mmCIF file with all atom_site columns, C-alpha atoms in Angstrom:
data_model
loop_
_atom_site.group_PDB
_atom_site.id
_atom_site.type_symbol
_atom_site.label_atom_id
_atom_site.label_alt_id
_atom_site.label_comp_id
_atom_site.label_asym_id
_atom_site.label_entity_id
_atom_site.label_seq_id
_atom_site.pdbx_PDB_ins_code
_atom_site.Cartn_x
_atom_site.Cartn_y
_atom_site.Cartn_z
_atom_site.occupancy
_atom_site.B_iso_or_equiv
_atom_site.pdbx_formal_charge
_atom_site.auth_seq_id
_atom_site.auth_comp_id
_atom_site.auth_asym_id
_atom_site.auth_atom_id
_atom_site.pdbx_PDB_model_num
ATOM 1   C CA . UNK A 1 1   ? 8.164   71.106 -0.273  1.00 91.00 ? 1   UNK A CA 1
ATOM 2   C CA . UNK A 1 2   ? 6.725   67.619 0.202   1.00 95.00 ? 2   UNK A CA 1
ATOM 3   C CA . UNK A 1 3   ? 7.801   65.207 -2.617  1.00 97.00 ? 3   UNK A CA 1
ATOM 4   C CA . UNK A 1 4   ? 6.958   61.566 -3.111  1.00 98.00 ? 4   UNK A CA 1
ATOM 5   C CA . UNK A 1 5   ? 8.831   59.689 -5.787  1.00 98.00 ? 5   UNK A CA 1
ATOM 6   C CA . UNK A 1 6   ? 7.814   56.063 -6.452  1.00 98.00 ? 6   UNK A CA 1
ATOM 7   C CA . UNK A 1 7   ? 9.931   53.449 -8.237  1.00 98.00 ? 7   UNK A CA 1
ATOM 8   C CA . UNK A 1 8   ? 10.050  49.776 -8.781  1.00 98.00 ? 8   UNK A CA 1
ATOM 9   C CA . UNK A 1 9   ? 7.197   49.217 -11.255 1.00 97.00 ? 9   UNK A CA 1
ATOM 10  C CA . UNK A 1 10  ? 7.484   47.053 -14.282 1.00 97.00 ? 10  UNK A CA 1
ATOM 11  C CA . UNK A 1 11  ? 6.370   44.021 -16.153 1.00 98.00 ? 11  UNK A CA 1
ATOM 12  C CA . UNK A 1 12  ? 6.072   40.858 -14.140 1.00 98.00 ? 12  UNK A CA 1
ATOM 13  C CA . UNK A 1 13  ? 4.438   37.433 -14.980 1.00 98.00 ? 13  UNK A CA 1
ATOM 14  C CA . UNK A 1 14  ? 1.543   36.143 -12.974 1.00 98.00 ? 14  UNK A CA 1
ATOM 15  C CA . UNK A 1 15  ? 2.935   34.625 -9.685  1.00 98.00 ? 15  UNK A CA 1
ATOM 16  C CA . UNK A 1 16  ? 5.912   36.993 -9.732  1.00 98.00 ? 16  UNK A CA 1
ATOM 17  C CA . UNK A 1 17  ? 7.156   39.414 -7.390  1.00 98.00 ? 17  UNK A CA 1
ATOM 18  C CA . UNK A 1 18  ? 8.176   43.180 -7.302  1.00 98.00 ? 18  UNK A CA 1
ATOM 19  C CA . UNK A 1 19  ? 9.147   45.669 -4.592  1.00 98.00 ? 19  UNK A CA 1
ATOM 20  C CA . UNK A 1 20  ? 7.952   49.190 -4.923  1.00 98.00 ? 20  UNK A CA 1
ATOM 21  C CA . UNK A 1 21  ? 9.778   52.226 -3.078  1.00 98.00 ? 21  UNK A CA 1
ATOM 22  C CA . UNK A 1 22  ? 8.515   55.547 -2.390  1.00 98.00 ? 22  UNK A CA 1
ATOM 23  C CA . UNK A 1 23  ? 11.215  58.145 -1.475  1.00 98.00 ? 23  UNK A CA 1
ATOM 24  C CA . UNK A 1 24  ? 9.847   60.947 0.661   1.00 98.00 ? 24  UNK A CA 1
ATOM 25  C CA . UNK A 1 25  ? 11.197  64.483 1.446   1.00 97.00 ? 25  UNK A CA 1
ATOM 26  C CA . UNK A 1 26  ? 10.111  67.850 2.739   1.00 95.00 ? 26  UNK A CA 1
ATOM 27  C CA . UNK A 1 27  ? 8.431   66.645 5.875   1.00 95.00 ? 27  UNK A CA 1
ATOM 28  C CA . UNK A 1 28  ? 9.198   64.709 9.116   1.00 96.00 ? 28  UNK A CA 1
ATOM 29  C CA . UNK A 1 29  ? 8.648   61.271 7.465   1.00 97.00 ? 29  UNK A CA 1
ATOM 30  C CA . UNK A 1 30  ? 8.900   59.229 10.613  1.00 97.00 ? 30  UNK A CA 1
ATOM 31  C CA . UNK A 1 31  ? 5.741   60.931 12.085  1.00 96.00 ? 31  UNK A CA 1
ATOM 32  C CA . UNK A 1 32  ? 3.445   60.390 9.366   1.00 97.00 ? 32  UNK A CA 1
ATOM 33  C CA . UNK A 1 33  ? 1.128   57.654 8.091   1.00 98.00 ? 33  UNK A CA 1
ATOM 34  C CA . UNK A 1 34  ? 2.110   56.556 4.653   1.00 98.00 ? 34  UNK A CA 1
ATOM 35  C CA . UNK A 1 35  ? -0.121  54.772 2.199   1.00 98.00 ? 35  UNK A CA 1
ATOM 36  C CA . UNK A 1 36  ? -0.128  53.038 -1.203  1.00 98.00 ? 36  UNK A CA 1
ATOM 37  C CA . UNK A 1 37  ? -2.972  53.398 -3.431  1.00 98.00 ? 37  UNK A CA 1
ATOM 38  C CA . UNK A 1 38  ? -3.583  51.963 -7.039  1.00 98.00 ? 38  UNK A CA 1
ATOM 39  C CA . UNK A 1 39  ? -5.693  52.940 -9.880  1.00 98.00 ? 39  UNK A CA 1
ATOM 40  C CA . UNK A 1 40  ? -6.889  51.163 -13.105 1.00 96.00 ? 40  UNK A CA 1
ATOM 41  C CA . UNK A 1 41  ? -7.839  53.379 -15.892 1.00 90.00 ? 41  UNK A CA 1
ATOM 42  C CA . UNK A 1 42  ? -11.533 54.153 -15.729 1.00 92.00 ? 42  UNK A CA 1
ATOM 43  C CA . UNK A 1 43  ? -11.852 53.366 -12.072 1.00 95.00 ? 43  UNK A CA 1
ATOM 44  C CA . UNK A 1 44  ? -11.393 54.958 -8.792  1.00 96.00 ? 44  UNK A CA 1
ATOM 45  C CA . UNK A 1 45  ? -8.162  54.989 -6.961  1.00 96.00 ? 45  UNK A CA 1
ATOM 46  C CA . UNK A 1 46  ? -8.189  52.431 -4.184  1.00 97.00 ? 46  UNK A CA 1
ATOM 47  C CA . UNK A 1 47  ? -6.201  52.045 -0.925  1.00 98.00 ? 47  UNK A CA 1
ATOM 48  C CA . UNK A 1 48  ? -3.992  49.016 -1.044  1.00 98.00 ? 48  UNK A CA 1
ATOM 49  C CA . UNK A 1 49  ? -2.007  49.211 2.293   1.00 98.00 ? 49  UNK A CA 1
ATOM 50  C CA . UNK A 1 50  ? -0.974  51.754 5.034   1.00 98.00 ? 50  UNK A CA 1
ATOM 51  C CA . UNK A 1 51  ? 1.464   52.147 7.665   1.00 98.00 ? 51  UNK A CA 1
ATOM 52  C CA . UNK A 1 52  ? 1.344   54.237 10.667  1.00 97.00 ? 52  UNK A CA 1
ATOM 53  C CA . UNK A 1 53  ? 4.387   56.000 12.551  1.00 96.00 ? 53  UNK A CA 1
ATOM 54  C CA . UNK A 1 54  ? 4.463   52.973 14.921  1.00 97.00 ? 54  UNK A CA 1
ATOM 55  C CA . UNK A 1 55  ? 4.500   50.703 11.921  1.00 96.00 ? 55  UNK A CA 1
ATOM 56  C CA . UNK A 1 56  ? 1.171   49.233 12.308  1.00 98.00 ? 56  UNK A CA 1
ATOM 57  C CA . UNK A 1 57  ? -0.252  48.102 9.154   1.00 98.00 ? 57  UNK A CA 1
ATOM 58  C CA . UNK A 1 58  ? -3.625  47.799 7.241   1.00 98.00 ? 58  UNK A CA 1
ATOM 59  C CA . UNK A 1 59  ? -4.221  46.083 3.981   1.00 98.00 ? 59  UNK A CA 1
ATOM 60  C CA . UNK A 1 60  ? -7.019  45.800 1.408   1.00 98.00 ? 60  UNK A CA 1
ATOM 61  C CA . UNK A 1 61  ? -8.705  42.408 1.439   1.00 98.00 ? 61  UNK A CA 1
ATOM 62  C CA . UNK A 1 62  ? -7.608  41.844 -2.084  1.00 97.00 ? 62  UNK A CA 1
ATOM 63  C CA . UNK A 1 63  ? -3.963  41.942 -1.138  1.00 98.00 ? 63  UNK A CA 1
ATOM 64  C CA . UNK A 1 64  ? -3.699  40.553 2.191   1.00 98.00 ? 64  UNK A CA 1
ATOM 65  C CA . UNK A 1 65  ? -1.133  37.753 2.616   1.00 97.00 ? 65  UNK A CA 1
ATOM 66  C CA . UNK A 1 66  ? 0.517   38.777 -0.723  1.00 98.00 ? 66  UNK A CA 1
ATOM 67  C CA . UNK A 1 67  ? 1.566   42.411 -0.117  1.00 98.00 ? 67  UNK A CA 1
ATOM 68  C CA . UNK A 1 68  ? 3.707   43.803 2.739   1.00 98.00 ? 68  UNK A CA 1
ATOM 69  C CA . UNK A 1 69  ? 4.113   47.507 3.406   1.00 98.00 ? 69  UNK A CA 1
ATOM 70  C CA . UNK A 1 70  ? 7.139   48.614 5.260   1.00 98.00 ? 70  UNK A CA 1
ATOM 71  C CA . UNK A 1 71  ? 9.015   51.788 6.242   1.00 98.00 ? 71  UNK A CA 1
ATOM 72  C CA . UNK A 1 72  ? 12.666  52.892 6.686   1.00 98.00 ? 72  UNK A CA 1
ATOM 73  C CA . UNK A 1 73  ? 12.569  56.028 8.553   1.00 97.00 ? 73  UNK A CA 1
ATOM 74  C CA . UNK A 1 74  ? 16.377  56.318 8.327   1.00 97.00 ? 74  UNK A CA 1
ATOM 75  C CA . UNK A 1 75  ? 15.893  56.398 4.557   1.00 97.00 ? 75  UNK A CA 1
ATOM 76  C CA . UNK A 1 76  ? 12.650  58.224 4.525   1.00 98.00 ? 76  UNK A CA 1
ATOM 77  C CA . UNK A 1 77  ? 11.411  55.560 2.325   1.00 98.00 ? 77  UNK A CA 1
ATOM 78  C CA . UNK A 1 78  ? 8.084   53.326 2.290   1.00 98.00 ? 78  UNK A CA 1
ATOM 79  C CA . UNK A 1 79  ? 8.067   50.065 0.499   1.00 98.00 ? 79  UNK A CA 1
ATOM 80  C CA . UNK A 1 80  ? 5.551   47.782 -0.979  1.00 98.00 ? 80  UNK A CA 1
ATOM 81  C CA . UNK A 1 81  ? 6.557   44.153 -1.317  1.00 98.00 ? 81  UNK A CA 1
ATOM 82  C CA . UNK A 1 82  ? 4.276   42.244 -3.682  1.00 98.00 ? 82  UNK A CA 1
ATOM 83  C CA . UNK A 1 83  ? 4.313   38.639 -4.209  1.00 98.00 ? 83  UNK A CA 1
ATOM 84  C CA . UNK A 1 84  ? 1.995   36.135 -5.988  1.00 98.00 ? 84  UNK A CA 1
ATOM 85  C CA . UNK A 1 85  ? 1.079   38.763 -8.344  1.00 98.00 ? 85  UNK A CA 1
ATOM 86  C CA . UNK A 1 86  ? -2.134  38.414 -10.372 1.00 98.00 ? 86  UNK A CA 1
ATOM 87  C CA . UNK A 1 87  ? -3.180  40.210 -13.546 1.00 97.00 ? 87  UNK A CA 1
ATOM 88  C CA . UNK A 1 88  ? -5.987  42.027 -11.530 1.00 96.00 ? 88  UNK A CA 1
ATOM 89  C CA . UNK A 1 89  ? -2.967  43.714 -9.725  1.00 98.00 ? 89  UNK A CA 1
ATOM 90  C CA . UNK A 1 90  ? -2.033  45.565 -12.910 1.00 98.00 ? 90  UNK A CA 1
ATOM 91  C CA . UNK A 1 91  ? -2.525  49.288 -12.041 1.00 98.00 ? 91  UNK A CA 1
ATOM 92  C CA . UNK A 1 92  ? -0.550  52.575 -11.400 1.00 98.00 ? 92  UNK A CA 1
ATOM 93  C CA . UNK A 1 93  ? 0.351   52.527 -7.830  1.00 98.00 ? 93  UNK A CA 1
ATOM 94  C CA . UNK A 1 94  ? 0.906   55.705 -6.002  1.00 98.00 ? 94  UNK A CA 1
ATOM 95  C CA . UNK A 1 95  ? 2.310   56.673 -2.584  1.00 98.00 ? 95  UNK A CA 1
ATOM 96  C CA . UNK A 1 96  ? 0.392   59.089 -0.494  1.00 98.00 ? 96  UNK A CA 1
ATOM 97  C CA . UNK A 1 97  ? 0.593   60.916 2.788   1.00 98.00 ? 97  UNK A CA 1
ATOM 98  C CA . UNK A 1 98  ? -1.261  63.728 4.492   1.00 96.00 ? 98  UNK A CA 1
ATOM 99  C CA . UNK A 1 99  ? 1.272   66.098 5.827   1.00 91.00 ? 99  UNK A CA 1
ATOM 100 C CA . UNK A 1 100 ? 1.353   69.726 6.796   1.00 84.00 ? 100 UNK A CA 1
ATOM 101 C CA . UNK A 1 101 ? -2.528  69.664 6.468   1.00 91.00 ? 101 UNK A CA 1
ATOM 102 C CA . UNK A 1 102 ? -2.499  68.678 2.892   1.00 95.00 ? 102 UNK A CA 1
ATOM 103 C CA . UNK A 1 103 ? -2.706  65.625 0.892   1.00 97.00 ? 103 UNK A CA 1
ATOM 104 C CA . UNK A 1 104 ? 0.387   64.625 -1.134  1.00 98.00 ? 104 UNK A CA 1
ATOM 105 C CA . UNK A 1 105 ? 0.699   62.086 -4.000  1.00 98.00 ? 105 UNK A CA 1
ATOM 106 C CA . UNK A 1 106 ? 3.536   60.659 -5.962  1.00 98.00 ? 106 UNK A CA 1
ATOM 107 C CA . UNK A 1 107 ? 3.227   60.672 -9.797  1.00 98.00 ? 107 UNK A CA 1
ATOM 108 C CA . UNK A 1 108 ? 2.853   56.717 -9.578  1.00 97.00 ? 108 UNK A CA 1
ATOM 109 C CA . UNK A 1 109 ? 4.645   53.614 -10.883 1.00 98.00 ? 109 UNK A CA 1
ATOM 110 C CA . UNK A 1 110 ? 2.938   51.260 -13.420 1.00 98.00 ? 110 UNK A CA 1
ATOM 111 C CA . UNK A 1 111 ? 2.839   47.737 -12.575 1.00 98.00 ? 111 UNK A CA 1
ATOM 112 C CA . UNK A 1 112 ? 1.752   45.351 -15.269 1.00 98.00 ? 112 UNK A CA 1
ATOM 113 C CA . UNK A 1 113 ? 1.285   41.555 -14.492 1.00 98.00 ? 113 UNK A CA 1
ATOM 114 C CA . UNK A 1 114 ? 0.793   39.468 -17.684 1.00 97.00 ? 114 UNK A CA 1
ATOM 115 C CA . UNK A 1 115 ? 2.333   36.556 -19.394 1.00 95.00 ? 115 UNK A CA 1
#
């Protein structure tokens, strides 16, 4: 079955950096769009970044120039490199794909930006 497992979250000071990873299995990873979403308690989940099978990318305006999404098809992994982090980036970050005609989410990894 499709599995998405995020890692790399943690506590970081404002201005710091983190790299999130999402290890995927159970589908032909290289063929599918992969996305990162984030969610703050009490708010809707929002799209942060996405990457298609040709590695074309798209970003939310709030993270452009600070976040970079990438993929390693040999490792079935998608990454989210985050720099110049701000307190408003604090959220649970989720990996997502729509594969085999269904939506699939990871369990999320918490990113806390605080001094």
